[in-house]
mmCIF file of C-alpha atoms and ligand atoms in Angstrom:
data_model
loop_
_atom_site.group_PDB
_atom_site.id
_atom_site.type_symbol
_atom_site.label_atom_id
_atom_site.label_comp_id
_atom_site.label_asym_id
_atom_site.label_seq_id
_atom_site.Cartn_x
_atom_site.Cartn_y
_atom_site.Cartn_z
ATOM 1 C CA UNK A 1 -73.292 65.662 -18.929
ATOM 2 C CA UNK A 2 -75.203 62.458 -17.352
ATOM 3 C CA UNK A 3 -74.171 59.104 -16.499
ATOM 4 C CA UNK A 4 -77.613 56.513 -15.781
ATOM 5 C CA UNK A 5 -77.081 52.738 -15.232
ATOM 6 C CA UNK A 6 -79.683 50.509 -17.205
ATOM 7 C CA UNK A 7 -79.452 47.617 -15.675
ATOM 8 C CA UNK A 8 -81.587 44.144 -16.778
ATOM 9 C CA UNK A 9 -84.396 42.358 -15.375
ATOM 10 C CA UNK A 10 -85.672 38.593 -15.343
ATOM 11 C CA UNK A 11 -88.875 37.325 -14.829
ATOM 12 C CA UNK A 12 -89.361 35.238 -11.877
ATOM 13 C CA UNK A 13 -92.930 34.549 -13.743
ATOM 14 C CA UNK A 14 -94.955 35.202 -16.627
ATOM 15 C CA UNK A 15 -98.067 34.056 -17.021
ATOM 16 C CA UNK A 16 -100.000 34.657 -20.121
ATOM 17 C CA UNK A 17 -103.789 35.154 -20.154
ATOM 18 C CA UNK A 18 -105.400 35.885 -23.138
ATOM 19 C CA UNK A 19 -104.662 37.505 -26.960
ATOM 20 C CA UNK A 20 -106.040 41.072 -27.103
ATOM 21 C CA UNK A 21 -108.392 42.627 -30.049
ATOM 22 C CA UNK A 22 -105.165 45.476 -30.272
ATOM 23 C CA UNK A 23 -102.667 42.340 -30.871
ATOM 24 C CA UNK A 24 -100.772 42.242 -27.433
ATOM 25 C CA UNK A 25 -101.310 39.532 -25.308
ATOM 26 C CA UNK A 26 -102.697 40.012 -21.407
ATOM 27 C CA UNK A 27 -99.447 39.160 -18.706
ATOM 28 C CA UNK A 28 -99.011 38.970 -15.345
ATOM 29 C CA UNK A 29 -95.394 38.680 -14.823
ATOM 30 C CA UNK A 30 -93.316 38.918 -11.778
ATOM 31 C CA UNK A 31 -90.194 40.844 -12.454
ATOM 32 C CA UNK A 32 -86.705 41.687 -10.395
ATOM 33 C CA UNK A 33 -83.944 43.898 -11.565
ATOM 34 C CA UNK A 34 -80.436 42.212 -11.506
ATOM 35 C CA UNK A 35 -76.737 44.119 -11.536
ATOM 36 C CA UNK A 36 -75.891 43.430 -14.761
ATOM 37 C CA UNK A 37 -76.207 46.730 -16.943
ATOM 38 C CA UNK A 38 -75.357 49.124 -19.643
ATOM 39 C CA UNK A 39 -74.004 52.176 -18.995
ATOM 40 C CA UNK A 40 -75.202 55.292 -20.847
ATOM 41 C CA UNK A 41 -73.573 58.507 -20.964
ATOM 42 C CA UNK A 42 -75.899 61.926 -21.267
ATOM 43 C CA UNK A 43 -74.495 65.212 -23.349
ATOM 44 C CA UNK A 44 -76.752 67.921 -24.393
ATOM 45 C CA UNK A 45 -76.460 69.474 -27.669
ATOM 46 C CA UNK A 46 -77.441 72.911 -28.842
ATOM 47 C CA UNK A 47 -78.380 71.913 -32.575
ATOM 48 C CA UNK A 48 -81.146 69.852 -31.347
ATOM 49 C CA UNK A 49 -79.790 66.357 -32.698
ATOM 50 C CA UNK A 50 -80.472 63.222 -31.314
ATOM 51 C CA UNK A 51 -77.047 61.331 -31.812
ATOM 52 C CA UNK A 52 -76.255 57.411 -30.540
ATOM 53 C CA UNK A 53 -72.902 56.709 -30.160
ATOM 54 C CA UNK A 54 -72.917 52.678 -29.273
ATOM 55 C CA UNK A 55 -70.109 49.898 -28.228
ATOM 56 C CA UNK A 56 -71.931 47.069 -29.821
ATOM 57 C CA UNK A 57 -71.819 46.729 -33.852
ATOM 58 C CA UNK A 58 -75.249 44.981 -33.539
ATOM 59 C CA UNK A 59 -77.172 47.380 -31.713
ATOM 60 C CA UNK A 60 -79.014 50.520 -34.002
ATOM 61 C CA UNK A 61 -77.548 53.622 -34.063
ATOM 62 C CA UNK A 62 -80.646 55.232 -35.825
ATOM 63 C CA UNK A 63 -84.350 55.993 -34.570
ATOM 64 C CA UNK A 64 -84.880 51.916 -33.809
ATOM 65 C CA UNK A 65 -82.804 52.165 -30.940
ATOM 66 C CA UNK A 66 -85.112 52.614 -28.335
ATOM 67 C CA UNK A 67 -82.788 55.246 -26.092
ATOM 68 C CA UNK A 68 -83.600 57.479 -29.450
ATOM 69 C CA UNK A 69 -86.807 57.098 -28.767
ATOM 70 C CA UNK A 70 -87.280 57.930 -25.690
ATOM 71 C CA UNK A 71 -85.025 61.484 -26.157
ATOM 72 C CA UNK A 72 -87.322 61.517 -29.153
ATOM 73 C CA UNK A 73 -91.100 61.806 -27.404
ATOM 74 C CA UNK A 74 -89.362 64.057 -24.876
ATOM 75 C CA UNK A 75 -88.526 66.278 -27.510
ATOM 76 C CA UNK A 76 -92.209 66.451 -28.892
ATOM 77 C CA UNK A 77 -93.958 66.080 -25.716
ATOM 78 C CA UNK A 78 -92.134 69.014 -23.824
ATOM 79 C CA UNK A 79 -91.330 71.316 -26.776
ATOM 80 C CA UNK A 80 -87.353 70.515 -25.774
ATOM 81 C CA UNK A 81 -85.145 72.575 -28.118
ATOM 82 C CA UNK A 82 -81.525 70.896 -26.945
ATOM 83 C CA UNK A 83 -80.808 67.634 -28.226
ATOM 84 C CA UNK A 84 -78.784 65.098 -26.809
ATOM 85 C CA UNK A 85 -75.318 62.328 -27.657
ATOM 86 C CA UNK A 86 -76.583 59.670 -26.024
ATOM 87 C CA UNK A 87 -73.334 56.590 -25.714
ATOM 88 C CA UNK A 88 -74.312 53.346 -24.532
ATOM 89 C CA UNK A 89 -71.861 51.050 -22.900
ATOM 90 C CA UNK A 90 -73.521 47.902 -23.491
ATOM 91 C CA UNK A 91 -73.225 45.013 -21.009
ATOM 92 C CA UNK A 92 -76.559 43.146 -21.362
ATOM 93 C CA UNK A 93 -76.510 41.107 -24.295
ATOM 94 C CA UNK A 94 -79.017 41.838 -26.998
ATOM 95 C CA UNK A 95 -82.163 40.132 -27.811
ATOM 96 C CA UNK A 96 -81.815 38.066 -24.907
ATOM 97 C CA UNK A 97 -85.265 38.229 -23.231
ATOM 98 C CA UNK A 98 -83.345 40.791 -20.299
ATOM 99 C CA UNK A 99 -85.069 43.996 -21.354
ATOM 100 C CA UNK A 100 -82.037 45.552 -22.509
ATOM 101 C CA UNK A 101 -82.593 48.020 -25.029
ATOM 102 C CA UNK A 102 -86.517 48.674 -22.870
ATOM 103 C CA UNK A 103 -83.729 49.564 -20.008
ATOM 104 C CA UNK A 104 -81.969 51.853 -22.062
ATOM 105 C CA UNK A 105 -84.690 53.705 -23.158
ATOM 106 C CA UNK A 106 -86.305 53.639 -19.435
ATOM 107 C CA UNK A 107 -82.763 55.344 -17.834
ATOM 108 C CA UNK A 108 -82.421 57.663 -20.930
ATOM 109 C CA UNK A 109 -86.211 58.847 -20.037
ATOM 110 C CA UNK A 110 -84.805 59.074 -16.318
ATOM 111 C CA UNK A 111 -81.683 60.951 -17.358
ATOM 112 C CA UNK A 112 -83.258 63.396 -19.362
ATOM 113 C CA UNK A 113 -85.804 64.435 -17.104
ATOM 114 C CA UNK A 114 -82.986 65.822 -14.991
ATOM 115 C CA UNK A 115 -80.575 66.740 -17.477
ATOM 116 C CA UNK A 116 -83.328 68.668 -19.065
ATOM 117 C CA UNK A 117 -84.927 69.826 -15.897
ATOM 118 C CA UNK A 118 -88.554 68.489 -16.957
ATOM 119 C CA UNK A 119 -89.410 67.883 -13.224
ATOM 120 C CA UNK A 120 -91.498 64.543 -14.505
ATOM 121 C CA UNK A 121 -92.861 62.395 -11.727
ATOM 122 C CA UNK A 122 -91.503 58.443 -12.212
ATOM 123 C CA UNK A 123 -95.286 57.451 -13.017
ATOM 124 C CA UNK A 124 -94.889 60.093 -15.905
ATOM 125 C CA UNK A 125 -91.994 58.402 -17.288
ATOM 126 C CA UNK A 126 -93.332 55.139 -16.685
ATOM 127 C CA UNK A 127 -96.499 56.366 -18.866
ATOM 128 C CA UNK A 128 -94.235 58.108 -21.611
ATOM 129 C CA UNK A 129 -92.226 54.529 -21.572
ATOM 130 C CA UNK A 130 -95.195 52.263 -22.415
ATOM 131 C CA UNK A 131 -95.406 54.083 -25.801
ATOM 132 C CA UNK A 132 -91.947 52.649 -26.759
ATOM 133 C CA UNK A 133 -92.079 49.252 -25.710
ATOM 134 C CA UNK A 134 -94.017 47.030 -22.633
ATOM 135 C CA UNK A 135 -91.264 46.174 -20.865
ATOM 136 C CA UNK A 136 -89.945 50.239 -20.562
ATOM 137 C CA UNK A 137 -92.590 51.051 -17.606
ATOM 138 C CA UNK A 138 -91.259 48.262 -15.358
ATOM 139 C CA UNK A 139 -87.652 49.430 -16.409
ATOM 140 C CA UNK A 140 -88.275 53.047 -15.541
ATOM 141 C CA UNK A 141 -89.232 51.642 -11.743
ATOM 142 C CA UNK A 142 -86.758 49.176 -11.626
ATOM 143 C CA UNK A 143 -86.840 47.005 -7.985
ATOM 144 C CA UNK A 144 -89.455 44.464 -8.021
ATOM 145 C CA UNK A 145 -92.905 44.561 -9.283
ATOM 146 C CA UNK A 146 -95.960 42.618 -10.155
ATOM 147 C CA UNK A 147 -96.654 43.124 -13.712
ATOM 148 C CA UNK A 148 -99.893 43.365 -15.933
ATOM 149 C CA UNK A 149 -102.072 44.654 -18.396
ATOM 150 C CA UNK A 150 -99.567 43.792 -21.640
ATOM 151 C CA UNK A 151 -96.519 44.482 -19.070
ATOM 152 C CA UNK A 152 -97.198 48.248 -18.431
ATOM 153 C CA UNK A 153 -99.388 48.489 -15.805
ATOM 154 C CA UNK A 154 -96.832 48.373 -12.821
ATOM 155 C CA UNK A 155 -96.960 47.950 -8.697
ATOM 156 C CA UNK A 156 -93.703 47.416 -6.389
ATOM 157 C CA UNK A 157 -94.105 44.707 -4.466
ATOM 158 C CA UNK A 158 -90.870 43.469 -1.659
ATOM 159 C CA UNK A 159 -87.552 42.328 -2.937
ATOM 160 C CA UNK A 160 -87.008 38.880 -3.415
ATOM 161 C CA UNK A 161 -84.755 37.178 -0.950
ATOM 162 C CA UNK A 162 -80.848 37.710 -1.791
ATOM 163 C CA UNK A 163 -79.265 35.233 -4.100
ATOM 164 C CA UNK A 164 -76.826 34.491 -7.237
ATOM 165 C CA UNK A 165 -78.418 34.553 -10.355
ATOM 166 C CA UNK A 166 -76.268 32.395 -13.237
ATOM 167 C CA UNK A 167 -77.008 34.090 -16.518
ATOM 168 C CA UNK A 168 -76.334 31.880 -19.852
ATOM 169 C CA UNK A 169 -77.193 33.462 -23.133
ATOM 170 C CA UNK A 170 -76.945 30.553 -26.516
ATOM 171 C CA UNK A 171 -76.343 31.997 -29.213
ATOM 172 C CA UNK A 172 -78.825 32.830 -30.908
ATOM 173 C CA UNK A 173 -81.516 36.041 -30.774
ATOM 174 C CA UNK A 174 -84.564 35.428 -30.517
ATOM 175 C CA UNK A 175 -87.933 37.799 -31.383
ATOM 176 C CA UNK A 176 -90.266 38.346 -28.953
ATOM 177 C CA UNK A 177 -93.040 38.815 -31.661
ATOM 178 C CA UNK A 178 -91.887 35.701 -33.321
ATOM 179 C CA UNK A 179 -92.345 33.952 -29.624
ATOM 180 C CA UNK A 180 -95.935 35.744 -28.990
ATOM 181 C CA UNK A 181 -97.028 34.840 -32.119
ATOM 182 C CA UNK A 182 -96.185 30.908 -31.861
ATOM 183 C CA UNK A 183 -98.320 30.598 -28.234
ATOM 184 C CA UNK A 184 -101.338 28.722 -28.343
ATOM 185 C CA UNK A 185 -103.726 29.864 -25.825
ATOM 186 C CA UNK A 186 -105.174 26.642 -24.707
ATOM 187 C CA UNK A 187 -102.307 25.067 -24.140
ATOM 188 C CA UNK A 188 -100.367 27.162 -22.052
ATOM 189 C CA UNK A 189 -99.074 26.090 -18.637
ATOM 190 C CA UNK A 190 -99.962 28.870 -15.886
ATOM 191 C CA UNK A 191 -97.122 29.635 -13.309
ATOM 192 C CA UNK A 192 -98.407 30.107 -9.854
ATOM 193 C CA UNK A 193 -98.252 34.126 -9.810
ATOM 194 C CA UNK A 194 -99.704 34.073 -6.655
ATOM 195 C CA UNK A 195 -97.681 30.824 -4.459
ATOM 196 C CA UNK A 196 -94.965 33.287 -5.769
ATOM 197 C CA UNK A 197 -95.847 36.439 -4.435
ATOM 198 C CA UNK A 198 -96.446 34.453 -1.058
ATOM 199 C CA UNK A 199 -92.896 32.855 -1.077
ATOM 200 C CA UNK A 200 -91.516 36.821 -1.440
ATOM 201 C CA UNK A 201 -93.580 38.375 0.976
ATOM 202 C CA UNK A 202 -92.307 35.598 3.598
ATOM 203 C CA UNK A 203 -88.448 36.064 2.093
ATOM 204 C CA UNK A 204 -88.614 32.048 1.535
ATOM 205 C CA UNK A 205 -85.908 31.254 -0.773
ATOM 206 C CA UNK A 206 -87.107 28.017 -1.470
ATOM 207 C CA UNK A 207 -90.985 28.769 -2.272
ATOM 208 C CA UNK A 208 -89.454 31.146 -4.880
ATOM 209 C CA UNK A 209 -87.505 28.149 -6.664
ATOM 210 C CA UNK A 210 -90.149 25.768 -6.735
ATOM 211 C CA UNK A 211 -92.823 28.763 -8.279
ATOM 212 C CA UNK A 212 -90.775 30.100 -10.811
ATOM 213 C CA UNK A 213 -92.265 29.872 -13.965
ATOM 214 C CA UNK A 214 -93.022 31.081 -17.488
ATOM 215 C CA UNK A 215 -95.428 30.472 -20.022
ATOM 216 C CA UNK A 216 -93.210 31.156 -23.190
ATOM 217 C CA UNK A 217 -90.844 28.513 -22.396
ATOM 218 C CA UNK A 218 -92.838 26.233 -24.282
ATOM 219 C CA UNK A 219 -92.570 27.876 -27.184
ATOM 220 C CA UNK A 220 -89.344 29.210 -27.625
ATOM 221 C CA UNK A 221 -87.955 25.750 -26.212
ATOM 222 C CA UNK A 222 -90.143 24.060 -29.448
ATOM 223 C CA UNK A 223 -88.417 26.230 -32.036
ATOM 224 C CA UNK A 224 -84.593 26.387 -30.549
ATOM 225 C CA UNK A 225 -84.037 23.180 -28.964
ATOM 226 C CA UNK A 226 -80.543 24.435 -27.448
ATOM 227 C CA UNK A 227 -82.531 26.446 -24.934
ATOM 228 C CA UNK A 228 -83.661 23.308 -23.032
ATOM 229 C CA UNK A 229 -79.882 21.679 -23.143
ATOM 230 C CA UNK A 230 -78.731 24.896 -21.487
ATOM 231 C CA UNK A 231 -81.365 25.058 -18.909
ATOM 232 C CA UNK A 232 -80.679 21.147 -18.073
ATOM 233 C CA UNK A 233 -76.699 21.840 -17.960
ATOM 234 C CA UNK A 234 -77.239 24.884 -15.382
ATOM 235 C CA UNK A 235 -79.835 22.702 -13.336
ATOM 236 C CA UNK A 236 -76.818 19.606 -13.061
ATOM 237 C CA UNK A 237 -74.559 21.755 -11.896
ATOM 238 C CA UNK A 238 -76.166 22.661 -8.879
ATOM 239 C CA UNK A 239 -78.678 25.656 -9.184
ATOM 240 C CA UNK A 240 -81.511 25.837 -6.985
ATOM 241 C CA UNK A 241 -83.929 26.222 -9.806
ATOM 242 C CA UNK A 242 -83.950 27.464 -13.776
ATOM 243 C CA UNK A 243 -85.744 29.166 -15.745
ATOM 244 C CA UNK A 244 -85.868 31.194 -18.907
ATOM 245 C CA UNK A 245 -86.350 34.772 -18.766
ATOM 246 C CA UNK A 246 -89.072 36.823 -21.004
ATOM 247 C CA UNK A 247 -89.751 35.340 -24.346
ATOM 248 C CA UNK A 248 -85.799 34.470 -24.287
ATOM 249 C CA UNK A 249 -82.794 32.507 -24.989
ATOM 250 C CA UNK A 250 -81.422 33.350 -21.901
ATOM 251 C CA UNK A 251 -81.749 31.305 -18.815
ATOM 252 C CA UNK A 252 -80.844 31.180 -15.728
ATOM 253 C CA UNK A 253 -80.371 29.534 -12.631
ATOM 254 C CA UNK A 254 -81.005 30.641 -9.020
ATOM 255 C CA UNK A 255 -78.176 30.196 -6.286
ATOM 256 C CA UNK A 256 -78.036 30.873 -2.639
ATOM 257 C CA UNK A 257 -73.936 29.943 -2.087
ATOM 258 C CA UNK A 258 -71.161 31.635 -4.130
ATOM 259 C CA UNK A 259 -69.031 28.241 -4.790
ATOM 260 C CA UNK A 260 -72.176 26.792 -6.097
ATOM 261 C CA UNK A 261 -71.945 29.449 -8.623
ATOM 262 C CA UNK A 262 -68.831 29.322 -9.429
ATOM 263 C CA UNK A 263 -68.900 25.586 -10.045
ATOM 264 C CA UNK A 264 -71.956 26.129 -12.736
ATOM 265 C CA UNK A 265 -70.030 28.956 -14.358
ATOM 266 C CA UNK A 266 -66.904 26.697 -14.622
ATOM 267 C CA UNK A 267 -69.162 23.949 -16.086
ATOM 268 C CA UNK A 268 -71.118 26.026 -18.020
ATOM 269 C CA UNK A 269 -67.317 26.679 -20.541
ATOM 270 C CA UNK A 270 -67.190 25.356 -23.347
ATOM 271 C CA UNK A 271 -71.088 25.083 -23.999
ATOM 272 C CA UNK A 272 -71.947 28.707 -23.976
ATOM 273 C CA UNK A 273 -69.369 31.743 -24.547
ATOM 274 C CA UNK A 274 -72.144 34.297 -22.667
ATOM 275 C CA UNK A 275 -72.318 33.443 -18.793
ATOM 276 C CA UNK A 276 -72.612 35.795 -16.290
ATOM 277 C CA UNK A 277 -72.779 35.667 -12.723
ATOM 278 C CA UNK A 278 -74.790 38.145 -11.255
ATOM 279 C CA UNK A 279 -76.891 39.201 -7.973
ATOM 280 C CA UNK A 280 -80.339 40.002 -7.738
ATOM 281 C CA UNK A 281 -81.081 43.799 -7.220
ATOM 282 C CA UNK A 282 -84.908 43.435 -6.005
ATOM 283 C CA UNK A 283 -85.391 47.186 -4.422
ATOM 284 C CA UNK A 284 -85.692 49.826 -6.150
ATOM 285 C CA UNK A 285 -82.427 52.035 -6.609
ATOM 286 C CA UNK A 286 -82.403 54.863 -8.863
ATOM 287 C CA UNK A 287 -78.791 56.293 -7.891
ATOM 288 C CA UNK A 288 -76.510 55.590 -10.783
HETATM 289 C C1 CDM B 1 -91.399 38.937 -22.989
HETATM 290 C C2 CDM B 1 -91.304 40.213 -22.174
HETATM 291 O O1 CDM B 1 -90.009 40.778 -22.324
HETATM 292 C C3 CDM B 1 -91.475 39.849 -20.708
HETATM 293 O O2 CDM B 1 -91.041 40.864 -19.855
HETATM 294 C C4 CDM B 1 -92.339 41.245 -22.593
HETATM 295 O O3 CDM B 1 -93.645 40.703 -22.496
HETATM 296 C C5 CDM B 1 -92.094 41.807 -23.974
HETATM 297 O O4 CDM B 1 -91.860 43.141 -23.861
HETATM 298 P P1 CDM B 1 -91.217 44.032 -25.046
HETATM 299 O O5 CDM B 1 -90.001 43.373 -25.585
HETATM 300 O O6 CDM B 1 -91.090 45.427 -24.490
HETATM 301 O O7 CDM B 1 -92.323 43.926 -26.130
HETATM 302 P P2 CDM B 1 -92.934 45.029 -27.123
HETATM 303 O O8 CDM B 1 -91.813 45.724 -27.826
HETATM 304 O O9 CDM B 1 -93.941 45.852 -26.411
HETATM 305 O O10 CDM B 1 -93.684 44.066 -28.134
HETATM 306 C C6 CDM B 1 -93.032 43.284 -29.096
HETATM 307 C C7 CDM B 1 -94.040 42.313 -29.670
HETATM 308 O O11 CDM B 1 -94.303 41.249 -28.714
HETATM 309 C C8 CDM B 1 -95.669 40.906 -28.688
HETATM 310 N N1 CDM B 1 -96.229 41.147 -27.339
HETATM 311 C C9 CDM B 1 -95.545 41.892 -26.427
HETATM 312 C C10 CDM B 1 -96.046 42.101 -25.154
HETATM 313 C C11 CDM B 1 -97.316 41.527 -24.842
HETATM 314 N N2 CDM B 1 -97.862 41.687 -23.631
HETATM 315 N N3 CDM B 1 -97.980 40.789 -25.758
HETATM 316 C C12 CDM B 1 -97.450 40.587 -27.010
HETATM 317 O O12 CDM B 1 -98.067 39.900 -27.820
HETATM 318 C C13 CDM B 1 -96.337 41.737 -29.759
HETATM 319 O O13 CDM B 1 -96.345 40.970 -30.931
HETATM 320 C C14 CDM B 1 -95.398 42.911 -29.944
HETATM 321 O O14 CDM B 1 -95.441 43.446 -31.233
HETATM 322 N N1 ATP B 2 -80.590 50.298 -26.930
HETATM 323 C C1 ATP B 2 -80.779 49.107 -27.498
HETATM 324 N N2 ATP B 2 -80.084 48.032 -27.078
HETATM 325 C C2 ATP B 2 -80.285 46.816 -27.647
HETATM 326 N N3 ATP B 2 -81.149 46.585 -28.646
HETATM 327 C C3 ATP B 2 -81.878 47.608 -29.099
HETATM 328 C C4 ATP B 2 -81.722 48.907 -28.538
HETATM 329 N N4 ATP B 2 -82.590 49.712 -29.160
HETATM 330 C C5 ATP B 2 -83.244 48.971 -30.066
HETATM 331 N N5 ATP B 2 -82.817 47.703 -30.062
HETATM 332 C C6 ATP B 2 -83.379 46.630 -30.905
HETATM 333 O O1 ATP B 2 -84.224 45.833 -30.085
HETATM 334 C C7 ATP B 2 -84.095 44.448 -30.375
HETATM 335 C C8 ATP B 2 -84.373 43.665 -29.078
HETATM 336 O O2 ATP B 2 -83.290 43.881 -28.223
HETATM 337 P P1 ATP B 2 -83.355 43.798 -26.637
HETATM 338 O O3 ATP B 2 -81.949 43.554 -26.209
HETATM 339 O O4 ATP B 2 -84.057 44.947 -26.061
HETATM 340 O O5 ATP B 2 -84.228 42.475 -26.478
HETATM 341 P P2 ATP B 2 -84.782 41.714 -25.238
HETATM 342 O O6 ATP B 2 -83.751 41.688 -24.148
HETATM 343 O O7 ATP B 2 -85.271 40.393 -25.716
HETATM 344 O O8 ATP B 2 -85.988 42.599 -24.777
HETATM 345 P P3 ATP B 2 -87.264 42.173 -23.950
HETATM 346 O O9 ATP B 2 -86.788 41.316 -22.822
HETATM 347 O O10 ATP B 2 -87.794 43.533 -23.501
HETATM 348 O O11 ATP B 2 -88.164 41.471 -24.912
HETATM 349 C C9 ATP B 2 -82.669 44.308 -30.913
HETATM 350 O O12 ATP B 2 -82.617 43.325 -31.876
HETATM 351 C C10 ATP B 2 -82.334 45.675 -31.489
HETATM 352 O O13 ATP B 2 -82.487 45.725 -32.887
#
């Protein structure tokens, strides 16, 4: 038996370059793991079953949950015979532009390689990952990394300097397809990937608030309104900067003193039931 934390990421950026002939669309994306994460529990079977045992009603139990199928192409790929219970403890709320069920798959992938004694190197996994879903590669890594190619191709760059990260989820999912598919090309407003990379390398906290930035805010923020309310409320009670993570809802707001964050958390009540207060991870740290 195996414990492995999945924990979430946000994107500092993402930039969006182009639509692809295969569908996807061409990113460059700066993302940082933060310590809010699920917690998934490892037992191997001897029938060969691949079994999901979950805390959240909402999240599959069945071959669309992502942890499935990354047990699943392990199987297949390595000839496995053993099969696997796989419980998830989830924390990170769902469909929430955090990577959450990408995470799960990426520390199930981890989990299994030792549980299972494949010997896979992390690039492996990160490889193996891509098949399930863009964001799994950067999840397998964790830390921070530059992001690109449609979010798969993946090198570390420094952690970001130390801060509080205010998480606030509305309520409402939203599809990252559905958020994709709305983007109009010409019109999209390019983040400054590389004024951001910059402020990181020289650990200046304020360079990374003024550079953060993301390309889908424009079009999740046209179809749910209540995403733009949030991000104002979080930015008028004191953080540094806001933004919206992946294709979204969730935003959230960058803090370099804990009362600040406590006064945005206390002002966030009563407008939105899913706040969390969190720090940012940035290196790489694969001990669960
Ligand atoms: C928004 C982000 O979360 C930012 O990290 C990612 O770009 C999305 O990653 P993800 O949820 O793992 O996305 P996938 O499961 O690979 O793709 C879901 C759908 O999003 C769209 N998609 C995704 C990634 C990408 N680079 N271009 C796209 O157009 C495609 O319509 C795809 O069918
Ligand atoms: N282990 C899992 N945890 C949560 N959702 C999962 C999982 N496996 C599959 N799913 C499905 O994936 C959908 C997207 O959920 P997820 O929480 O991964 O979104 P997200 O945080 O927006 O992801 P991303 O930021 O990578 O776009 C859910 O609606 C759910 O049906």
């Amino acid at each position: 038996m195996l414990y492995v934390k999945a924990p979430a990421k946000i994107n500092l950026t993402l930039d969006v370059l182009h639509k692809r002939n295969d569908g996807f669309h061409e990113v460059e994306m700066i993302m940082t793991t933060v310590d809010l994460a699920d917690r998934i529990k490892l037992e191997n079977r001897e029938d060969g079953e691949i079994l999901i045992a979950t805390t959240d009603q909402f999240v599959p139990n069945d071959q669309r949950n992502f942890a499935y199928q990354a047990a699943q192409l392990l199987q297949t790929k390595y000839g496995v015979k053993q099969g696997v219970t796989i419980t998830i403890e989830k924390e990170i709320p769902i469909a929430a532009g955090l990577a959450g069920g990408s995470s799960d798959a990426a520390a199930t992938l981890r989990g299994l390689n030792t549980l299972w004694k494949l010997n896979l190197s992390l690039d492996r996994l990160a490889e193996l990952g891509a098949q399930i879903g863009s964001d799994v590669s950067f999840c397998v890594y964790g830390g921070t990394a530059l992001a690109t190619g449609r979010g798969e191709k993946i090198q570390e760059i420094a952690a970001p300097p130390s801060c509080w990260v205010v998480l606030a989820k509305p309520k409402i999912g939203v599809s990252t397809a559905e958020i994709y598919g709305g983007l109009q090309i010409d019109q999209v407003k390019h983040p400054n990937t590389q004024a951001m990379l910059e402020a990181i390398d020289n650990d200046d906290y304020e360079g990374m608030c003024q550079n953060l930035g993301n390309a889908l805010e424009q079009v999740t923020f046209h179809l749910y309104p209540e995403v733009v309310s949030l991000k104002e409320q979080i930015k008028r009670f004191g953080a540094d900067a806001v933004l919206m993570s992946g294709s979204g809802p969730t935003v959230y707001g960058l803090v370099d003193t804990e009362l600040r964050v406590s006064r945005i958390v206390n002002g966030l009540r009563g407008f939105c039931d899913e706040v969390y207060a969190v720090r940012l991870v940035g290196e790489r740290n694969l001990l669960d």
